[in-house]
PDB file of C-alpha atoms in Angstrom:
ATOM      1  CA  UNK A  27     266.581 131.169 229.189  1.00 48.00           C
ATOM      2  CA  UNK A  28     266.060 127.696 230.572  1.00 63.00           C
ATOM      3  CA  UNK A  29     268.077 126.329 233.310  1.00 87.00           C
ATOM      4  CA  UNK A  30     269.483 122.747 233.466  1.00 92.00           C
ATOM      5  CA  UNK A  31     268.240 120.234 235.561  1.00 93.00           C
ATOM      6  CA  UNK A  32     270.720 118.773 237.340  1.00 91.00           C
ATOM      7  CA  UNK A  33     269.159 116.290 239.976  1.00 91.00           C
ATOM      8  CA  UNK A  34     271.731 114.763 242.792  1.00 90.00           C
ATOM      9  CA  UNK A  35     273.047 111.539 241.313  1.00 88.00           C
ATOM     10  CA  UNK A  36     271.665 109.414 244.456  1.00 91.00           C
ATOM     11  CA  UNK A  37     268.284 110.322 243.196  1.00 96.00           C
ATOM     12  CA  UNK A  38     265.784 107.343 242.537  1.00 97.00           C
ATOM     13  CA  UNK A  39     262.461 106.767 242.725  1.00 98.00           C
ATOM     14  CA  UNK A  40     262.379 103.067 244.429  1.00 98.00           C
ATOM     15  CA  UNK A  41     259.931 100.111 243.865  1.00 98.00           C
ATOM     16  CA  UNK A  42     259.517  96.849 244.961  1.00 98.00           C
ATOM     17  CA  UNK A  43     262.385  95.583 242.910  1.00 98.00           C
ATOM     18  CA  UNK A  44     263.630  98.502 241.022  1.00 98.00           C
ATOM     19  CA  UNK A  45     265.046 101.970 240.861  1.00 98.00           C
ATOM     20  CA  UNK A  46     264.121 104.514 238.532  1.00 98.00           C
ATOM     21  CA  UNK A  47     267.006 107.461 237.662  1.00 98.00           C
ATOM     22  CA  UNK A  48     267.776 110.148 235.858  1.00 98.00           C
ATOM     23  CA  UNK A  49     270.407 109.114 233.099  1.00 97.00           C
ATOM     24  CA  UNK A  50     273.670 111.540 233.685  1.00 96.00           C
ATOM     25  CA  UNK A  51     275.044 113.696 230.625  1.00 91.00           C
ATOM     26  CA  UNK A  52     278.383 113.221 231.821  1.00 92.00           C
ATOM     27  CA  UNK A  53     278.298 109.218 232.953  1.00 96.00           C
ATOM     28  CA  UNK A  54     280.446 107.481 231.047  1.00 97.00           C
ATOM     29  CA  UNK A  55     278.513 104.446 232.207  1.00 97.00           C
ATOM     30  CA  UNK A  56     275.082 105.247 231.550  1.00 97.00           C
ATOM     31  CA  UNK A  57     276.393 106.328 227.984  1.00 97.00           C
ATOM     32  CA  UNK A  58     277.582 102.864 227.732  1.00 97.00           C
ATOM     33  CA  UNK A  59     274.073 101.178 228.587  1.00 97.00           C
ATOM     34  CA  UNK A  60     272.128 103.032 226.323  1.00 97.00           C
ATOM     35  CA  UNK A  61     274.485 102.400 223.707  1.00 96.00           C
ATOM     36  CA  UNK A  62     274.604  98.761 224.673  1.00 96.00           C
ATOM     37  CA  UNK A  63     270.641  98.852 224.856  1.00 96.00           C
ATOM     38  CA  UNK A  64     269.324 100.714 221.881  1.00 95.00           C
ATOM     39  CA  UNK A  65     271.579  97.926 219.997  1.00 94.00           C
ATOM     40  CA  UNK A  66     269.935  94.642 221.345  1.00 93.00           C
ATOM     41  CA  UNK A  67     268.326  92.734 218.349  1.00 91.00           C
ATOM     42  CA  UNK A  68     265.107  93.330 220.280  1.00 88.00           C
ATOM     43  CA  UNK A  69     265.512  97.229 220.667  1.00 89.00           C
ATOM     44  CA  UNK A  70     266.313  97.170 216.480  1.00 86.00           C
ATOM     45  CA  UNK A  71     263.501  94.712 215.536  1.00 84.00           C
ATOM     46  CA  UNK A  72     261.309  96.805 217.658  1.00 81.00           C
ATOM     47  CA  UNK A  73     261.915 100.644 217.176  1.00 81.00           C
ATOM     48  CA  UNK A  74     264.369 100.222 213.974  1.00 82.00           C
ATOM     49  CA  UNK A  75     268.106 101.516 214.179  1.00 84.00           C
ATOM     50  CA  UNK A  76     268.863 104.645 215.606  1.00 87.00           C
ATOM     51  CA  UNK A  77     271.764 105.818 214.887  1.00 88.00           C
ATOM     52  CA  UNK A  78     273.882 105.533 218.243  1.00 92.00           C
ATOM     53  CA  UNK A  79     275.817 103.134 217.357  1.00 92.00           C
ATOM     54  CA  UNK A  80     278.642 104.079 219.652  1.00 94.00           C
ATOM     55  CA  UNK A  81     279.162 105.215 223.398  1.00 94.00           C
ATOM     56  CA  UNK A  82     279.930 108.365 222.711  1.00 96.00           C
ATOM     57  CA  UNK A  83     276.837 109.187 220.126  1.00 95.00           C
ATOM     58  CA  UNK A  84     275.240 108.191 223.518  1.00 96.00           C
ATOM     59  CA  UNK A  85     276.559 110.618 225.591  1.00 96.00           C
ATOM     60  CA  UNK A  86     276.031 113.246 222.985  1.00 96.00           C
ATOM     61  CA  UNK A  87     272.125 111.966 222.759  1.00 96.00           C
ATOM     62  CA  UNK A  88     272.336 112.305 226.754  1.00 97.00           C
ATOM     63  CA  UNK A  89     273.771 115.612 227.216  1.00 96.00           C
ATOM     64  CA  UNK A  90     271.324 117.206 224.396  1.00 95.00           C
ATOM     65  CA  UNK A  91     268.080 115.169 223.670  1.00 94.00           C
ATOM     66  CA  UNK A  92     267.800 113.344 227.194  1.00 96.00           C
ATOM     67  CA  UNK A  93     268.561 116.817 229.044  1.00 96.00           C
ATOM     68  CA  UNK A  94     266.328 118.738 227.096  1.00 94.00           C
ATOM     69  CA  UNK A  95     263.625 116.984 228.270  1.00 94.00           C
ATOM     70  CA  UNK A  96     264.341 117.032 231.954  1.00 95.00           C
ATOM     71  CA  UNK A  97     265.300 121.516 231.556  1.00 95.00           C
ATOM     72  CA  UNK A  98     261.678 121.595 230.253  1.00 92.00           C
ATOM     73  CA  UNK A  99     259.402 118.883 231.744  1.00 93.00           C
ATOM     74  CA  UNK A 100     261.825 117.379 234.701  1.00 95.00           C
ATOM     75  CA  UNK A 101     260.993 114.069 233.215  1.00 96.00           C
ATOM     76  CA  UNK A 102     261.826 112.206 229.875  1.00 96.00           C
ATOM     77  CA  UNK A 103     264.049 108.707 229.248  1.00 97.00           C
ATOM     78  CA  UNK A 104     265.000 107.552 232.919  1.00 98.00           C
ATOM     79  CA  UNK A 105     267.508 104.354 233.358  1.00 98.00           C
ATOM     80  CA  UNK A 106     265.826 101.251 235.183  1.00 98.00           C
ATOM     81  CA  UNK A 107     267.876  99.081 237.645  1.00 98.00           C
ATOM     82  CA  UNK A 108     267.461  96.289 239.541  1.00 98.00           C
ATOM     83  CA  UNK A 109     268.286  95.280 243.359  1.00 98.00           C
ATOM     84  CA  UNK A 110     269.999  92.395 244.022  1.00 98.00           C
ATOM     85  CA  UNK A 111     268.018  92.570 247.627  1.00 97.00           C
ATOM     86  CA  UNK A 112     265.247  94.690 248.489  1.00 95.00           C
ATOM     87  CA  UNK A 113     266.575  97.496 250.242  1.00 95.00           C
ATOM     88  CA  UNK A 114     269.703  98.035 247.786  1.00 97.00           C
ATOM     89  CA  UNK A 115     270.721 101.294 246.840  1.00 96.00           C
ATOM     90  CA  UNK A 116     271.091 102.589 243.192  1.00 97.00           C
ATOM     91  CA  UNK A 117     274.828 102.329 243.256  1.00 95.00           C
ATOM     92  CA  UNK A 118     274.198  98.568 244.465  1.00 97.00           C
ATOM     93  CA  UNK A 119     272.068  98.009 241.544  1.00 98.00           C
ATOM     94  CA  UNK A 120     272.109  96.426 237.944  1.00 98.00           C
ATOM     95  CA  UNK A 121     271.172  98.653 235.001  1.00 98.00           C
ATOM     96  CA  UNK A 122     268.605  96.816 232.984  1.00 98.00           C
ATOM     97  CA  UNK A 123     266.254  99.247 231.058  1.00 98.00           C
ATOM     98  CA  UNK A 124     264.751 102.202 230.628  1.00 98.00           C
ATOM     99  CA  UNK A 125     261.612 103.598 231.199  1.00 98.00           C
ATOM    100  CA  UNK A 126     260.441 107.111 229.566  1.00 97.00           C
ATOM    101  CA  UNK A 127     257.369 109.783 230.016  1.00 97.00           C
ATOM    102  CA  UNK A 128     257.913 112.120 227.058  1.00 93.00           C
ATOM    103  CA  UNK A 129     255.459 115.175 225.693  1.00 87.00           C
ATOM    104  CA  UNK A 130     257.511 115.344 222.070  1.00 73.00           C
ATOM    105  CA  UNK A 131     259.068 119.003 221.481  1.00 73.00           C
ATOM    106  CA  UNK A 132     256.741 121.881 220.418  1.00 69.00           C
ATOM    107  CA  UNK A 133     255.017 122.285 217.819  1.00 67.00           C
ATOM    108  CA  UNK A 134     254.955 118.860 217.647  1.00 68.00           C
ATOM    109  CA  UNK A 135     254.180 118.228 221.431  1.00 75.00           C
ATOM    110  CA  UNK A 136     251.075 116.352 223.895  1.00 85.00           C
ATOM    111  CA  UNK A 137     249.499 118.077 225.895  1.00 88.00           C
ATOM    112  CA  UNK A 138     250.029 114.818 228.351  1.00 93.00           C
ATOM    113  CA  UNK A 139     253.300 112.228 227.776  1.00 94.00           C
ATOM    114  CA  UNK A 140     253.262 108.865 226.455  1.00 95.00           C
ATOM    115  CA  UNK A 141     255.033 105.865 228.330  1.00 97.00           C
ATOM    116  CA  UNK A 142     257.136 103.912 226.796  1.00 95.00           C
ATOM    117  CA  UNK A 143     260.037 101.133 228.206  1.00 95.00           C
ATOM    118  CA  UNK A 144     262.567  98.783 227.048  1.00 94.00           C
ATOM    119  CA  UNK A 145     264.383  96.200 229.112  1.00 96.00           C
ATOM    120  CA  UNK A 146     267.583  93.965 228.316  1.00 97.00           C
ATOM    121  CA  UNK A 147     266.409  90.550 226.358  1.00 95.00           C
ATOM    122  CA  UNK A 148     267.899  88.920 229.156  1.00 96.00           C
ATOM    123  CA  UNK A 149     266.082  90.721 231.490  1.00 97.00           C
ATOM    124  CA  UNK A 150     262.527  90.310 229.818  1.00 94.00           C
ATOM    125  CA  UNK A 151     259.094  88.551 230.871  1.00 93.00           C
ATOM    126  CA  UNK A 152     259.561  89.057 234.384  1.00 96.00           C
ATOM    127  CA  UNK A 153     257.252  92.311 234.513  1.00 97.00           C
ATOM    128  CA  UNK A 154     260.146  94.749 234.799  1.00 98.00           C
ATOM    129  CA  UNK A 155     258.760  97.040 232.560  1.00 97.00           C
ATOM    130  CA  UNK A 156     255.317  97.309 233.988  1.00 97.00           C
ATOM    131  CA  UNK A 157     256.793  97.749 237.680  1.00 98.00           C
ATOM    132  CA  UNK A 158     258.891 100.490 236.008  1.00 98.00           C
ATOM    133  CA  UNK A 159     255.700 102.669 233.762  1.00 98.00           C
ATOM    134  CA  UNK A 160     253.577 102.491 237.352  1.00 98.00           C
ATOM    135  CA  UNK A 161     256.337 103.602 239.778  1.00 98.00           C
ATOM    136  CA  UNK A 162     257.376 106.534 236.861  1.00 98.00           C
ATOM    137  CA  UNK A 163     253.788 107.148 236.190  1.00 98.00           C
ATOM    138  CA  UNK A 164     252.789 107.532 239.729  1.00 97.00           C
ATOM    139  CA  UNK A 165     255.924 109.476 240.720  1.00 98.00           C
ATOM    140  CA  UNK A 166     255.422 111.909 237.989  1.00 97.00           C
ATOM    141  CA  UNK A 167     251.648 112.676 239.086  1.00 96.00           C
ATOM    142  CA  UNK A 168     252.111 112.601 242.585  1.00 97.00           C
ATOM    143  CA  UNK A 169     255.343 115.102 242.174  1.00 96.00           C
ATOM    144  CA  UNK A 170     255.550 116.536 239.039  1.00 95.00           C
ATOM    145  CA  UNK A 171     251.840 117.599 238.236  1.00 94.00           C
ATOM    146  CA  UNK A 172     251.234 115.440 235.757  1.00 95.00           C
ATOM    147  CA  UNK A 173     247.752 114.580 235.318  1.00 93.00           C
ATOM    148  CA  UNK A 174     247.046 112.085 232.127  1.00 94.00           C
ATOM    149  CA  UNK A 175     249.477 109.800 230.341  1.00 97.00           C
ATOM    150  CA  UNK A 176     248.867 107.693 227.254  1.00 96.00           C
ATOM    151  CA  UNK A 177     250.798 104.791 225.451  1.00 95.00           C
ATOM    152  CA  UNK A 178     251.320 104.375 221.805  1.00 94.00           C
ATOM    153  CA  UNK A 179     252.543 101.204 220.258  1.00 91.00           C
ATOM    154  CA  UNK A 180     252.370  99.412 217.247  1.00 90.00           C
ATOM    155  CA  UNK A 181     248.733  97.825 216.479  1.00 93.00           C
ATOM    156  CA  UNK A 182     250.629  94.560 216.138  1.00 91.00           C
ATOM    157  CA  UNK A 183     252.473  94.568 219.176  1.00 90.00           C
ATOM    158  CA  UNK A 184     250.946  92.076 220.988  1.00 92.00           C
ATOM    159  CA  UNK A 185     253.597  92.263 223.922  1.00 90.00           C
ATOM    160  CA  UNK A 186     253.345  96.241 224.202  1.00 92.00           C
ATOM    161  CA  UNK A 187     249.780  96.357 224.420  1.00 95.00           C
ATOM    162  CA  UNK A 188     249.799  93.844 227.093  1.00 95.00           C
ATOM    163  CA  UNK A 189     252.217  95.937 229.576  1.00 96.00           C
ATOM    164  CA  UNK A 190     250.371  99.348 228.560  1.00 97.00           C
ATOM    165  CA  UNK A 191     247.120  97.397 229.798  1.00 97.00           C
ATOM    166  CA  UNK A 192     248.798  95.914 232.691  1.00 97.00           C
ATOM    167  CA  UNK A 193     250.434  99.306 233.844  1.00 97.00           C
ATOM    168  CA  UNK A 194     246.091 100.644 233.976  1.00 97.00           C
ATOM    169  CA  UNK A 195     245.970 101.945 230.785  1.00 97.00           C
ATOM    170  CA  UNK A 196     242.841 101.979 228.433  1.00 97.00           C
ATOM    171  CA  UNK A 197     242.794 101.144 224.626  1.00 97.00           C
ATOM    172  CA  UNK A 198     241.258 104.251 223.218  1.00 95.00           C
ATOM    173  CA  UNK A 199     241.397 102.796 219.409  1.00 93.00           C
ATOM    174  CA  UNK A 200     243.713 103.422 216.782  1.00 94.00           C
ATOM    175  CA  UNK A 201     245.008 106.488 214.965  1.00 91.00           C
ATOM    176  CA  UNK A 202     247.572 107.391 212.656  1.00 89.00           C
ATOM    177  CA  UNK A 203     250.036 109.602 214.637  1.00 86.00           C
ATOM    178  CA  UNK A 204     251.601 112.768 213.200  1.00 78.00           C
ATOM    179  CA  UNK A 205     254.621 112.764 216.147  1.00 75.00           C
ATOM    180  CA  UNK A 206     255.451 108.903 214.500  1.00 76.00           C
ATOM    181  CA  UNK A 207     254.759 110.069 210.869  1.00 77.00           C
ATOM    182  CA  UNK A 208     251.181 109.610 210.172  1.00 81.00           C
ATOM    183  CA  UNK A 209     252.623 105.550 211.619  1.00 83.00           C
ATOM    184  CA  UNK A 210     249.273 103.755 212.561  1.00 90.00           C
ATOM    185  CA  UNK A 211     249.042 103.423 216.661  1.00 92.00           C
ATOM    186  CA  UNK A 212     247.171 101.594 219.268  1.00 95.00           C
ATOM    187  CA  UNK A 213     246.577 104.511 221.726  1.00 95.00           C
ATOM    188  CA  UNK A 214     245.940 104.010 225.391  1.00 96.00           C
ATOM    189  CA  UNK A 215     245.263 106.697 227.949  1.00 96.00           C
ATOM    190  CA  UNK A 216     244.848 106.845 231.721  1.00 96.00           C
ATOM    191  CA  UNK A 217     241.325 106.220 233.149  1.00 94.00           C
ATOM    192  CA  UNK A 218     239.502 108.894 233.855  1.00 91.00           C
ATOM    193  CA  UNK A 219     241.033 111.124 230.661  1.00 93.00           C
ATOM    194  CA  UNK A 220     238.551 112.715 228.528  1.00 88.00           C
ATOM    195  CA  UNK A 221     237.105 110.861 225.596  1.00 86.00           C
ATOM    196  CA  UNK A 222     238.026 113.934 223.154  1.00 87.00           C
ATOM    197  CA  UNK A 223     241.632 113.003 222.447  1.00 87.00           C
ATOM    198  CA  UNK A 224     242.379 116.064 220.417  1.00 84.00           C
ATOM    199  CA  UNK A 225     241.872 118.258 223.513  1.00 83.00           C
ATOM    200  CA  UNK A 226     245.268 116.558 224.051  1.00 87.00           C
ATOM    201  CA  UNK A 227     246.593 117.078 220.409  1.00 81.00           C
ATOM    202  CA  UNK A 228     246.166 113.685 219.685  1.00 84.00           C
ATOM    203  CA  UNK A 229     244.127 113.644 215.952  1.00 71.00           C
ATOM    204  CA  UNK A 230     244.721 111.723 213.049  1.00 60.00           C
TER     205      UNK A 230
END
């Protein structure tokens, strides 16, 4: 039987201009974000529609998909905020993203999570989302035992590959991904991860 992670809610994992949190099941707020978020024209241009098109789809996709990923890996699709000064707490801060490290569900799971981000279009361009993937990245394998992590994005995605390269990944060529479909992917992985991806699961 798995237990729930519940972390406190003045958890945060602080960077230079950010904090990095857990997203709360029952936060009418952070409901409202992600709902707000995952409905930007950029969000739907870039990852298609998906189906929580209201607050409270959100906080059902919170308190079931989001949660189920913290119970079993104690990380998974964390909010991003910003400081309006440097030493500002999370409640002082702006919501303006989110930043994930997610392993898929079994069968269809890595051995090692994928990054992945998405910031407000207003928010955009001003390297947000790579200060978020490094301070999540190196959180999760300083604390959480995590020892590779890869990015996947689309082979067009000019933009995606950039931060993935810019957060210290390395482009380890393209596949076509059974957890997106069979989709063709740019895949990055950590330096220092073994050349055999399908140690990882990662095939074509």
């Amino acid at each position: 039987m798995s237990t729930t992670f519940t972390p406190p809610p003045s958890f945060s994992i602080p960077t230079s201009r950010l904090h990095i949190s857990y997203l709360e099941p029952n936060n009418p707020t952070h409901s409202a974000f992600v709902h707000h978020l995952w409905n930007t024209d950029d969000f739907i241009q870039a990852e298609g529609p998906t189906g929580l098109d209201t607050p409270e789809k959100a906080a059902k996709f919170i308190a079931t998909r989001v949660q189920s990923d913290y119970n079993r890996n104690k990380h998974g699709q964390m909010l991003v905020s910003l400081k309006p000064y440097p030493d500002a707490s999370l409640a002082e801060s702006k919501m303006i993203g989110m930043v994930s490290l997610m392993k898929g569900e079994p069968p269809n799971a890595y051995t090692q999570p994928d990054v992945g981000y998405t910031i407000l279009p207003e928010e955009s361009g001003k390297g947000y989302a790579t200060e978020a993937g490094i301070g999540l990245i190196e959180y999760a394998r300083r604390e959480l035992g995590v020892e590779g992590v890869f990015g996947f994005c689309r082979v067009d995605a000019a933009r995606s590959r950039r931060v993935l390269e810019k957060i210290g990944l390395e482009f380890r060529g393209e596949r076509n991904l059974r957890v997106f479909g069979g989709a063709r992917s740019a895949v990055y992985a950590l330096p220092g991860m073994g050349g055999d991806l399908t140690v990882y699961g990662i095939d074509d």
